[in-house]
């Protein structure tokens, strides 16, 4: 796997989102992982995504060692969940019923391989209190319920409570967002059994009135901590000692595996060259790892990922994950108020200090300048008929935009008889782009009364349209092309091979923000009356993506204007009143005088 210092935790997060999207659509398109240089492709390790972790079937609500029983006062109500007045608390314990001795007088052993004479439940939760460090990572909110009537948005922030600890993060509220990116890490100390319930609330900040609760989610961290599924800290997919995917658990894989073997009365693991042996069980390992120490850690991690296959004592261990937990509000019972992406790590307070927290601070988007040079078009449809000759022609020009409010267009190439147009025209667009999310960030006020800007994240798409110019009627649409600049089709080096096949989604794509410059031909398309897409010509362009600082140091002009002005097209067309054309090869310095008995309607130079 090629290392890339530009990758961070968010690279892994968005790789997870992309992997989840591929699974949802049951596709394995190579375009999702394509880049401008296939030799430098970097594997971004994804993490598992769940809803509530305790609701996953393989973890059994984390009640394998502690079962939670709700305690009620008085007579049984029809619906316990609605009888809040009768609820008196919770009892945690474990109840097992079994026949003893064995009906056939067979010797019995516990799940951990010990003699059952001393009791089948030999894995009791310790009686003494345990102090631990709890790390709560809050990534983002999803589809939060709006609380501001005028804007239809909310200004969300977080409130965290665990036992007597309480955190109000109001100073970091995010204005006008229903899908806020928090990127916050909170560290809290807890003591079991009293501090068992972690509460995460999302509130709406109001400047002129009291704040409103959007929703809340609660996590029983005690059941997780004591569970055999080891929900203290999720197991990463790979063992790395540096970089964005560094191992974050306090214990290494070999230490975790040794502890599980000792706890379950199993033989000590033996690490051979290509396998790990635990008693009679063998776990093959084929990965190439140069360092001997790292190789043993990778081999142990491979066993941990297969621990559920171990007979009797095996169970699924919690992987590195993200939870999408639903938010609820007692004022709107039963109605989900959005979701919150989080994960929780827990470390007992002891001799070994925990590793540093993962940095999930969102990267600030950067300002970019997109430069698009429209060189030529070919095979554009001809929609006009000449008055005298009846020949088909078009007066071609190109429109381009990324944001609607910044539309630009070329000058007109008059009287094209073949669909060819020559422009040498530059579009220049400014935008704010997030490389980690591959989206552009648009900030603007929704109204003149708004105090804060609303942030919207949109795909960075370049829209191009080719039109026929008419003086006395509406212009005619000829064809269009839309390019997602972070996942562009590669285009063709020549016009001959430029067909609609270049736009097929399964083909490799290129990210302009990584490639920085690209010159090629792309097909133009349009819809027919039968709602089918057909090719409507070709366009040759050169695209560049520069950071705002670089663009300021090396400015260019729009159209053909300086600085770095573009040359005039070598081929120009003259149109006279009798609609005959002359194709001339002239230099820009030549002055063209009006011809006698003719009126020149346009000059392309």
mmCIF file of C-alpha atoms in Angstrom, residues 80-445:
data_model
loop_
_atom_site.group_PDB
_atom_site.id
_atom_site.type_symbol
_atom_site.label_atom_id
_atom_site.label_comp_id
_atom_site.label_asym_id
_atom_site.label_seq_id
_atom_site.Cartn_x
_atom_site.Cartn_y
_atom_site.Cartn_z
ATOM 1 C CA UNK A 80 -44.198 -0.021 30.091
ATOM 2 C CA UNK A 81 -42.456 2.412 27.767
ATOM 3 C CA UNK A 82 -45.215 5.002 28.212
ATOM 4 C CA UNK A 83 -45.524 4.481 31.984
ATOM 5 C CA UNK A 84 -42.777 6.940 32.968
ATOM 6 C CA UNK A 85 -44.317 7.608 36.388
ATOM 7 C CA UNK A 86 -43.987 3.953 37.457
ATOM 8 C CA UNK A 87 -40.375 3.573 36.312
ATOM 9 C CA UNK A 88 -38.041 3.315 39.338
ATOM 10 C CA UNK A 89 -34.670 2.425 37.817
ATOM 11 C CA UNK A 90 -32.697 -0.488 36.400
ATOM 12 C CA UNK A 91 -31.251 -3.694 37.757
ATOM 13 C CA UNK A 92 -28.192 -5.196 36.097
ATOM 14 C CA UNK A 93 -27.270 -8.797 36.605
ATOM 15 C CA UNK A 94 -27.204 -12.184 34.952
ATOM 16 C CA UNK A 95 -29.652 -15.031 35.541
ATOM 17 C CA UNK A 96 -28.852 -18.578 34.431
ATOM 18 C CA UNK A 97 -30.882 -21.750 35.054
ATOM 19 C CA UNK A 98 -29.458 -25.222 34.414
ATOM 20 C CA UNK A 99 -29.874 -28.795 35.673
ATOM 21 C CA UNK A 100 -27.248 -30.013 38.073
ATOM 22 C CA UNK A 101 -25.725 -32.471 38.191
ATOM 23 C CA UNK A 102 -25.720 -33.501 34.563
ATOM 24 C CA UNK A 103 -28.513 -36.023 33.874
ATOM 25 C CA UNK A 104 -25.982 -38.528 32.492
ATOM 26 C CA UNK A 105 -23.296 -37.681 35.084
ATOM 27 C CA UNK A 106 -20.994 -36.316 32.392
ATOM 28 C CA UNK A 107 -18.196 -33.942 33.315
ATOM 29 C CA UNK A 108 -19.060 -30.403 32.276
ATOM 30 C CA UNK A 109 -16.911 -27.429 31.497
ATOM 31 C CA UNK A 110 -17.737 -23.756 31.264
ATOM 32 C CA UNK A 111 -17.405 -21.643 28.149
ATOM 33 C CA UNK A 112 -13.915 -20.756 29.340
ATOM 34 C CA UNK A 113 -12.813 -24.373 29.648
ATOM 35 C CA UNK A 114 -12.978 -24.620 33.452
ATOM 36 C CA UNK A 115 -14.681 -27.305 35.540
ATOM 37 C CA UNK A 116 -18.395 -26.535 35.928
ATOM 38 C CA UNK A 117 -18.408 -27.902 39.511
ATOM 39 C CA UNK A 118 -17.449 -24.412 40.665
ATOM 40 C CA UNK A 119 -20.338 -22.884 38.712
ATOM 41 C CA UNK A 120 -21.174 -22.353 35.061
ATOM 42 C CA UNK A 121 -21.173 -18.545 35.354
ATOM 43 C CA UNK A 122 -17.463 -18.121 36.117
ATOM 44 C CA UNK A 123 -17.114 -14.754 34.401
ATOM 45 C CA UNK A 124 -18.671 -12.377 36.888
ATOM 46 C CA UNK A 125 -18.351 -8.624 36.607
ATOM 47 C CA UNK A 126 -15.926 -7.387 39.333
ATOM 48 C CA UNK A 127 -17.439 -6.037 42.524
ATOM 49 C CA UNK A 128 -15.016 -3.138 42.957
ATOM 50 C CA UNK A 129 -15.427 0.208 41.195
ATOM 51 C CA UNK A 130 -13.527 0.808 37.971
ATOM 52 C CA UNK A 131 -12.325 4.221 36.778
ATOM 53 C CA UNK A 132 -11.900 4.806 33.086
ATOM 54 C CA UNK A 133 -11.403 7.467 30.430
ATOM 55 C CA UNK A 134 -14.236 7.799 27.924
ATOM 56 C CA UNK A 135 -13.558 9.413 24.547
ATOM 57 C CA UNK A 136 -16.585 10.468 22.569
ATOM 58 C CA UNK A 137 -16.072 11.323 18.900
ATOM 59 C CA UNK A 138 -18.945 13.257 17.298
ATOM 60 C CA UNK A 139 -18.560 13.456 13.532
ATOM 61 C CA UNK A 140 -21.680 15.011 12.064
ATOM 62 C CA UNK A 141 -25.445 15.343 12.238
ATOM 63 C CA UNK A 142 -27.723 14.059 9.486
ATOM 64 C CA UNK A 143 -31.120 15.516 8.548
ATOM 65 C CA UNK A 144 -31.718 17.279 11.853
ATOM 66 C CA UNK A 145 -35.194 18.579 12.558
ATOM 67 C CA UNK A 146 -35.364 22.346 11.762
ATOM 68 C CA UNK A 147 -36.106 24.646 14.695
ATOM 69 C CA UNK A 148 -35.896 28.091 13.056
ATOM 70 C CA UNK A 149 -39.248 28.823 11.428
ATOM 71 C CA UNK A 150 -38.084 31.625 9.118
ATOM 72 C CA UNK A 151 -35.002 29.934 7.675
ATOM 73 C CA UNK A 152 -36.131 26.307 7.939
ATOM 74 C CA UNK A 153 -32.718 25.551 9.441
ATOM 75 C CA UNK A 154 -31.151 25.129 12.883
ATOM 76 C CA UNK A 155 -28.026 26.358 14.655
ATOM 77 C CA UNK A 156 -26.979 23.049 16.263
ATOM 78 C CA UNK A 157 -24.494 22.472 19.068
ATOM 79 C CA UNK A 158 -23.774 19.626 21.515
ATOM 80 C CA UNK A 159 -24.370 18.971 25.201
ATOM 81 C CA UNK A 160 -22.731 15.909 26.771
ATOM 82 C CA UNK A 161 -23.367 14.384 30.186
ATOM 83 C CA UNK A 162 -21.939 11.316 31.961
ATOM 84 C CA UNK A 163 -22.585 10.924 35.669
ATOM 85 C CA UNK A 164 -21.708 14.230 37.311
ATOM 86 C CA UNK A 165 -19.719 15.458 34.289
ATOM 87 C CA UNK A 166 -21.458 17.896 31.965
ATOM 88 C CA UNK A 167 -20.177 19.671 28.830
ATOM 89 C CA UNK A 168 -22.001 22.499 27.055
ATOM 90 C CA UNK A 169 -20.401 23.154 23.647
ATOM 91 C CA UNK A 170 -22.598 26.142 22.817
ATOM 92 C CA UNK A 171 -19.645 28.330 21.791
ATOM 93 C CA UNK A 172 -19.051 25.995 18.821
ATOM 94 C CA UNK A 173 -22.599 26.132 17.433
ATOM 95 C CA UNK A 174 -22.893 25.838 13.647
ATOM 96 C CA UNK A 175 -25.267 28.398 12.065
ATOM 97 C CA UNK A 176 -27.973 27.505 9.555
ATOM 98 C CA UNK A 177 -27.302 23.787 9.154
ATOM 99 C CA UNK A 178 -29.369 20.625 9.200
ATOM 100 C CA UNK A 179 -26.366 18.444 8.315
ATOM 101 C CA UNK A 180 -23.621 19.948 10.480
ATOM 102 C CA UNK A 181 -20.068 18.604 10.541
ATOM 103 C CA UNK A 182 -19.006 18.763 14.196
ATOM 104 C CA UNK A 183 -15.645 16.981 14.147
ATOM 105 C CA UNK A 184 -15.434 17.186 17.967
ATOM 106 C CA UNK A 185 -13.712 14.949 20.534
ATOM 107 C CA UNK A 186 -14.818 14.978 24.187
ATOM 108 C CA UNK A 187 -12.921 13.277 27.028
ATOM 109 C CA UNK A 188 -14.807 12.359 30.193
ATOM 110 C CA UNK A 189 -13.938 10.366 33.303
ATOM 111 C CA UNK A 190 -16.334 7.727 34.560
ATOM 112 C CA UNK A 191 -16.562 5.321 37.477
ATOM 113 C CA UNK A 192 -18.527 2.107 37.170
ATOM 114 C CA UNK A 193 -21.135 1.196 38.249
ATOM 115 C CA UNK A 194 -22.635 4.642 38.946
ATOM 116 C CA UNK A 195 -21.566 6.458 35.713
ATOM 117 C CA UNK A 196 -22.958 4.062 33.152
ATOM 118 C CA UNK A 197 -25.199 6.179 30.885
ATOM 119 C CA UNK A 198 -23.658 8.553 28.327
ATOM 120 C CA UNK A 199 -26.133 11.176 27.068
ATOM 121 C CA UNK A 200 -25.535 13.152 23.853
ATOM 122 C CA UNK A 201 -27.932 15.983 23.102
ATOM 123 C CA UNK A 202 -28.173 18.253 20.054
ATOM 124 C CA UNK A 203 -29.563 21.730 20.772
ATOM 125 C CA UNK A 204 -30.567 24.654 18.573
ATOM 126 C CA UNK A 205 -28.919 27.953 19.505
ATOM 127 C CA UNK A 206 -31.234 30.997 19.647
ATOM 128 C CA UNK A 207 -29.853 34.507 20.082
ATOM 129 C CA UNK A 208 -33.122 36.112 21.203
ATOM 130 C CA UNK A 209 -34.874 33.265 23.079
ATOM 131 C CA UNK A 210 -34.155 30.087 25.002
ATOM 132 C CA UNK A 211 -32.388 27.291 23.172
ATOM 133 C CA UNK A 212 -34.440 24.348 21.902
ATOM 134 C CA UNK A 213 -33.642 20.645 22.244
ATOM 135 C CA UNK A 214 -33.493 18.995 18.831
ATOM 136 C CA UNK A 215 -32.914 15.440 20.000
ATOM 137 C CA UNK A 216 -30.994 13.104 22.280
ATOM 138 C CA UNK A 217 -29.350 9.686 22.145
ATOM 139 C CA UNK A 218 -28.143 7.614 25.101
ATOM 140 C CA UNK A 219 -25.463 4.902 25.265
ATOM 141 C CA UNK A 220 -25.038 2.338 28.036
ATOM 142 C CA UNK A 221 -21.236 2.261 28.114
ATOM 143 C CA UNK A 222 -21.050 -0.143 31.094
ATOM 144 C CA UNK A 223 -22.634 -3.025 29.175
ATOM 145 C CA UNK A 224 -20.254 -2.342 26.302
ATOM 146 C CA UNK A 225 -17.204 -2.230 28.531
ATOM 147 C CA UNK A 226 -17.892 -5.585 30.201
ATOM 148 C CA UNK A 227 -19.103 -7.373 27.066
ATOM 149 C CA UNK A 228 -17.150 -10.315 25.615
ATOM 150 C CA UNK A 229 -17.426 -8.561 22.242
ATOM 151 C CA UNK A 230 -14.753 -6.094 23.400
ATOM 152 C CA UNK A 231 -16.518 -2.829 22.581
ATOM 153 C CA UNK A 232 -13.901 -0.741 24.439
ATOM 154 C CA UNK A 233 -12.031 0.185 21.266
ATOM 155 C CA UNK A 234 -12.886 -1.116 17.796
ATOM 156 C CA UNK A 235 -10.377 -3.326 15.978
ATOM 157 C CA UNK A 236 -8.885 -1.611 12.935
ATOM 158 C CA UNK A 237 -8.739 -3.499 9.637
ATOM 159 C CA UNK A 238 -4.962 -3.146 9.443
ATOM 160 C CA UNK A 239 -2.115 -2.637 11.888
ATOM 161 C CA UNK A 240 -0.178 0.558 11.146
ATOM 162 C CA UNK A 241 2.479 2.228 13.291
ATOM 163 C CA UNK A 242 2.291 5.633 11.601
ATOM 164 C CA UNK A 243 0.114 7.726 9.321
ATOM 165 C CA UNK A 244 -3.587 8.453 9.282
ATOM 166 C CA UNK A 245 -4.476 4.811 10.030
ATOM 167 C CA UNK A 246 -2.208 4.388 13.071
ATOM 168 C CA UNK A 247 -3.240 1.767 15.646
ATOM 169 C CA UNK A 248 -5.206 3.644 18.306
ATOM 170 C CA UNK A 249 -5.872 0.961 20.948
ATOM 171 C CA UNK A 250 -3.732 1.007 24.083
ATOM 172 C CA UNK A 251 -3.098 -2.746 23.715
ATOM 173 C CA UNK A 252 -1.452 -4.233 20.647
ATOM 174 C CA UNK A 253 -3.105 -7.136 18.746
ATOM 175 C CA UNK A 254 -0.691 -9.705 20.232
ATOM 176 C CA UNK A 255 -1.541 -8.514 23.772
ATOM 177 C CA UNK A 256 -5.290 -8.698 23.062
ATOM 178 C CA UNK A 257 -4.964 -12.203 21.612
ATOM 179 C CA UNK A 258 -2.829 -13.404 24.560
ATOM 180 C CA UNK A 259 -5.433 -12.041 26.999
ATOM 181 C CA UNK A 260 -8.312 -13.791 25.205
ATOM 182 C CA UNK A 261 -6.441 -17.099 25.127
ATOM 183 C CA UNK A 262 -5.558 -16.875 28.814
ATOM 184 C CA UNK A 263 -9.096 -15.853 29.785
ATOM 185 C CA UNK A 264 -10.614 -18.762 27.839
ATOM 186 C CA UNK A 265 -8.033 -21.294 29.108
ATOM 187 C CA UNK A 266 -6.538 -21.775 25.637
ATOM 188 C CA UNK A 267 -2.912 -22.518 24.685
ATOM 189 C CA UNK A 268 -0.572 -19.609 24.044
ATOM 190 C CA UNK A 269 -0.581 -18.569 20.346
ATOM 191 C CA UNK A 270 2.399 -19.790 18.302
ATOM 192 C CA UNK A 271 3.457 -17.576 15.386
ATOM 193 C CA UNK A 272 4.897 -19.555 12.462
ATOM 194 C CA UNK A 273 6.004 -18.147 9.143
ATOM 195 C CA UNK A 274 2.638 -18.385 7.384
ATOM 196 C CA UNK A 275 0.145 -19.198 10.131
ATOM 197 C CA UNK A 276 -0.834 -18.773 13.767
ATOM 198 C CA UNK A 277 -1.499 -21.920 15.819
ATOM 199 C CA UNK A 278 -3.715 -21.970 18.904
ATOM 200 C CA UNK A 279 -3.889 -25.567 20.006
ATOM 201 C CA UNK A 280 -5.279 -27.566 17.078
ATOM 202 C CA UNK A 281 -6.623 -24.498 15.290
ATOM 203 C CA UNK A 282 -4.623 -22.844 12.519
ATOM 204 C CA UNK A 283 -5.099 -19.386 11.044
ATOM 205 C CA UNK A 284 -3.256 -18.915 7.694
ATOM 206 C CA UNK A 285 -1.598 -15.556 6.962
ATOM 207 C CA UNK A 286 -0.379 -14.579 3.478
ATOM 208 C CA UNK A 287 0.303 -10.834 3.750
ATOM 209 C CA UNK A 288 3.832 -9.577 3.051
ATOM 210 C CA UNK A 289 5.200 -7.663 6.068
ATOM 211 C CA UNK A 290 8.904 -6.819 6.224
ATOM 212 C CA UNK A 291 9.276 -6.071 9.942
ATOM 213 C CA UNK A 292 9.120 -9.227 12.105
ATOM 214 C CA UNK A 293 7.458 -7.438 15.045
ATOM 215 C CA UNK A 294 4.837 -5.822 12.826
ATOM 216 C CA UNK A 295 4.272 -9.163 11.109
ATOM 217 C CA UNK A 296 3.326 -10.837 14.383
ATOM 218 C CA UNK A 297 0.957 -7.963 15.180
ATOM 219 C CA UNK A 298 -0.675 -8.301 11.752
ATOM 220 C CA UNK A 299 -0.961 -12.068 12.212
ATOM 221 C CA UNK A 300 -2.600 -11.610 15.620
ATOM 222 C CA UNK A 301 -5.004 -9.039 14.187
ATOM 223 C CA UNK A 302 -5.940 -11.501 11.452
ATOM 224 C CA UNK A 303 -6.892 -14.042 14.162
ATOM 225 C CA UNK A 304 -8.910 -11.447 16.087
ATOM 226 C CA UNK A 305 -10.958 -10.671 12.975
ATOM 227 C CA UNK A 306 -11.830 -14.407 12.814
ATOM 228 C CA UNK A 307 -12.390 -14.907 16.543
ATOM 229 C CA UNK A 308 -16.102 -15.649 16.029
ATOM 230 C CA UNK A 309 -15.076 -18.842 14.183
ATOM 231 C CA UNK A 310 -13.349 -20.217 17.277
ATOM 232 C CA UNK A 311 -15.519 -22.998 18.793
ATOM 233 C CA UNK A 312 -17.349 -22.506 22.119
ATOM 234 C CA UNK A 313 -15.604 -19.349 23.364
ATOM 235 C CA UNK A 314 -15.458 -17.470 20.078
ATOM 236 C CA UNK A 315 -17.575 -14.370 19.406
ATOM 237 C CA UNK A 316 -17.584 -11.406 17.042
ATOM 238 C CA UNK A 317 -15.279 -8.624 18.215
ATOM 239 C CA UNK A 318 -16.354 -5.034 17.571
ATOM 240 C CA UNK A 319 -14.476 -3.585 14.572
ATOM 241 C CA UNK A 320 -13.448 0.003 14.040
ATOM 242 C CA UNK A 321 -16.764 1.649 13.314
ATOM 243 C CA UNK A 322 -19.058 4.665 13.128
ATOM 244 C CA UNK A 323 -22.550 4.626 14.615
ATOM 245 C CA UNK A 324 -25.460 6.524 13.087
ATOM 246 C CA UNK A 325 -27.626 6.907 16.156
ATOM 247 C CA UNK A 326 -31.200 8.227 15.945
ATOM 248 C CA UNK A 327 -32.135 11.331 17.947
ATOM 249 C CA UNK A 328 -35.408 11.501 19.857
ATOM 250 C CA UNK A 329 -37.222 14.244 21.722
ATOM 251 C CA UNK A 330 -39.750 13.556 24.509
ATOM 252 C CA UNK A 331 -41.872 16.437 23.189
ATOM 253 C CA UNK A 332 -42.317 14.494 19.921
ATOM 254 C CA UNK A 333 -42.460 10.857 21.100
ATOM 255 C CA UNK A 334 -41.667 8.172 18.582
ATOM 256 C CA UNK A 335 -40.560 10.617 15.862
ATOM 257 C CA UNK A 336 -36.923 10.553 14.820
ATOM 258 C CA UNK A 337 -35.370 14.033 14.904
ATOM 259 C CA UNK A 338 -32.347 13.200 12.770
ATOM 260 C CA UNK A 339 -29.238 11.098 13.277
ATOM 261 C CA UNK A 340 -25.826 11.627 14.829
ATOM 262 C CA UNK A 341 -22.606 9.947 13.677
ATOM 263 C CA UNK A 342 -20.444 9.023 16.679
ATOM 264 C CA UNK A 343 -18.123 6.440 18.147
ATOM 265 C CA UNK A 344 -16.927 5.803 21.715
ATOM 266 C CA UNK A 345 -13.549 4.553 23.002
ATOM 267 C CA UNK A 346 -13.001 3.519 26.636
ATOM 268 C CA UNK A 347 -9.687 3.034 28.445
ATOM 269 C CA UNK A 348 -9.325 1.886 32.088
ATOM 270 C CA UNK A 349 -7.270 4.274 34.197
ATOM 271 C CA UNK A 350 -4.112 2.311 35.011
ATOM 272 C CA UNK A 351 -0.397 2.057 34.440
ATOM 273 C CA UNK A 352 -0.548 2.303 30.633
ATOM 274 C CA UNK A 353 -1.580 5.741 29.344
ATOM 275 C CA UNK A 354 -4.030 5.798 26.416
ATOM 276 C CA UNK A 355 -2.797 6.764 22.987
ATOM 277 C CA UNK A 356 -3.477 10.307 21.720
ATOM 278 C CA UNK A 357 -7.004 10.952 20.484
ATOM 279 C CA UNK A 358 -7.688 10.721 16.766
ATOM 280 C CA UNK A 359 -7.762 14.135 15.142
ATOM 281 C CA UNK A 360 -11.159 14.447 13.441
ATOM 282 C CA UNK A 361 -11.124 18.233 13.083
ATOM 283 C CA UNK A 362 -12.630 18.968 9.651
ATOM 284 C CA UNK A 363 -10.205 20.347 7.094
ATOM 285 C CA UNK A 364 -10.954 23.900 6.064
ATOM 286 C CA UNK A 365 -11.988 24.098 2.385
ATOM 287 C CA UNK A 366 -9.603 25.986 0.096
ATOM 288 C CA UNK A 367 -10.218 28.614 -2.536
ATOM 289 C CA UNK A 368 -9.539 27.407 -6.082
ATOM 290 C CA UNK A 369 -9.562 28.978 -9.525
ATOM 291 C CA UNK A 370 -10.803 26.831 -12.409
ATOM 292 C CA UNK A 371 -9.549 27.888 -15.827
ATOM 293 C CA UNK A 372 -11.274 26.496 -18.897
ATOM 294 C CA UNK A 373 -9.975 27.234 -22.391
ATOM 295 C CA UNK A 374 -12.439 26.413 -25.160
ATOM 296 C CA UNK A 375 -10.302 25.753 -28.229
ATOM 297 C CA UNK A 376 -12.533 24.196 -30.885
ATOM 298 C CA UNK A 377 -15.760 22.408 -31.666
ATOM 299 C CA UNK A 378 -16.484 19.868 -34.423
ATOM 300 C CA UNK A 379 -19.573 18.229 -35.914
ATOM 301 C CA UNK A 380 -21.979 20.580 -34.142
ATOM 302 C CA UNK A 381 -25.499 20.324 -35.621
ATOM 303 C CA UNK A 382 -26.345 22.785 -38.418
ATOM 304 C CA UNK A 383 -29.778 24.299 -37.825
ATOM 305 C CA UNK A 384 -29.988 27.358 -40.112
ATOM 306 C CA UNK A 385 -30.504 27.556 -43.898
ATOM 307 C CA UNK A 386 -28.832 30.229 -45.988
ATOM 308 C CA UNK A 387 -31.222 32.657 -47.716
ATOM 309 C CA UNK A 388 -29.734 32.373 -51.219
ATOM 310 C CA UNK A 389 -27.940 29.035 -51.343
ATOM 311 C CA UNK A 390 -30.043 26.991 -48.912
ATOM 312 C CA UNK A 391 -26.900 25.590 -47.341
ATOM 313 C CA UNK A 392 -27.064 24.474 -43.727
ATOM 314 C CA UNK A 393 -25.005 26.429 -41.198
ATOM 315 C CA UNK A 394 -24.825 27.504 -37.563
ATOM 316 C CA UNK A 395 -23.555 30.561 -35.721
ATOM 317 C CA UNK A 396 -21.842 28.788 -32.848
ATOM 318 C CA UNK A 397 -21.039 30.009 -29.351
ATOM 319 C CA UNK A 398 -20.421 28.258 -26.014
ATOM 320 C CA UNK A 399 -21.834 28.992 -22.552
ATOM 321 C CA UNK A 400 -20.109 27.791 -19.405
ATOM 322 C CA UNK A 401 -20.707 27.971 -15.661
ATOM 323 C CA UNK A 402 -20.081 26.235 -12.336
ATOM 324 C CA UNK A 403 -22.360 28.473 -10.283
ATOM 325 C CA UNK A 404 -25.504 29.894 -11.896
ATOM 326 C CA UNK A 405 -24.630 33.472 -10.939
ATOM 327 C CA UNK A 406 -21.317 33.282 -12.819
ATOM 328 C CA UNK A 407 -22.316 32.340 -16.357
ATOM 329 C CA UNK A 408 -19.783 33.110 -19.083
ATOM 330 C CA UNK A 409 -19.866 32.702 -22.847
ATOM 331 C CA UNK A 410 -17.576 32.895 -25.833
ATOM 332 C CA UNK A 411 -17.938 35.160 -28.842
ATOM 333 C CA UNK A 412 -19.844 33.840 -31.888
ATOM 334 C CA UNK A 413 -18.280 31.810 -34.654
ATOM 335 C CA UNK A 414 -20.528 32.809 -37.583
ATOM 336 C CA UNK A 415 -21.589 30.726 -40.558
ATOM 337 C CA UNK A 416 -20.027 27.370 -39.769
ATOM 338 C CA UNK A 417 -20.831 25.006 -42.667
ATOM 339 C CA UNK A 418 -19.293 21.887 -41.083
ATOM 340 C CA UNK A 419 -20.057 22.285 -37.376
ATOM 341 C CA UNK A 420 -16.498 23.417 -36.747
ATOM 342 C CA UNK A 421 -15.952 26.371 -34.429
ATOM 343 C CA UNK A 422 -12.704 28.055 -33.420
ATOM 344 C CA UNK A 423 -12.683 30.110 -30.221
ATOM 345 C CA UNK A 424 -9.458 30.248 -28.171
ATOM 346 C CA UNK A 425 -11.572 31.603 -25.334
ATOM 347 C CA UNK A 426 -10.913 31.340 -21.615
ATOM 348 C CA UNK A 427 -13.480 30.982 -18.807
ATOM 349 C CA UNK A 428 -12.281 31.747 -15.269
ATOM 350 C CA UNK A 429 -14.265 30.566 -12.226
ATOM 351 C CA UNK A 430 -13.552 31.069 -8.510
ATOM 352 C CA UNK A 431 -14.885 28.614 -5.928
ATOM 353 C CA UNK A 432 -14.250 27.141 -2.479
ATOM 354 C CA UNK A 433 -13.490 23.425 -2.617
ATOM 355 C CA UNK A 434 -13.147 20.707 0.040
ATOM 356 C CA UNK A 435 -10.642 18.108 -1.174
ATOM 357 C CA UNK A 436 -11.536 15.636 1.572
ATOM 358 C CA UNK A 437 -15.229 15.590 0.606
ATOM 359 C CA UNK A 438 -14.763 16.314 -3.116
ATOM 360 C CA UNK A 439 -17.447 19.005 -3.021
ATOM 361 C CA UNK A 440 -17.508 22.771 -3.384
ATOM 362 C CA UNK A 441 -18.721 24.860 -0.472
ATOM 363 C CA UNK A 442 -21.125 27.706 -1.236
ATOM 364 C CA UNK A 443 -21.793 30.260 1.490
ATOM 365 C CA UNK A 444 -24.469 32.906 1.122
ATOM 366 C CA UNK A 445 -27.198 34.649 3.081
#
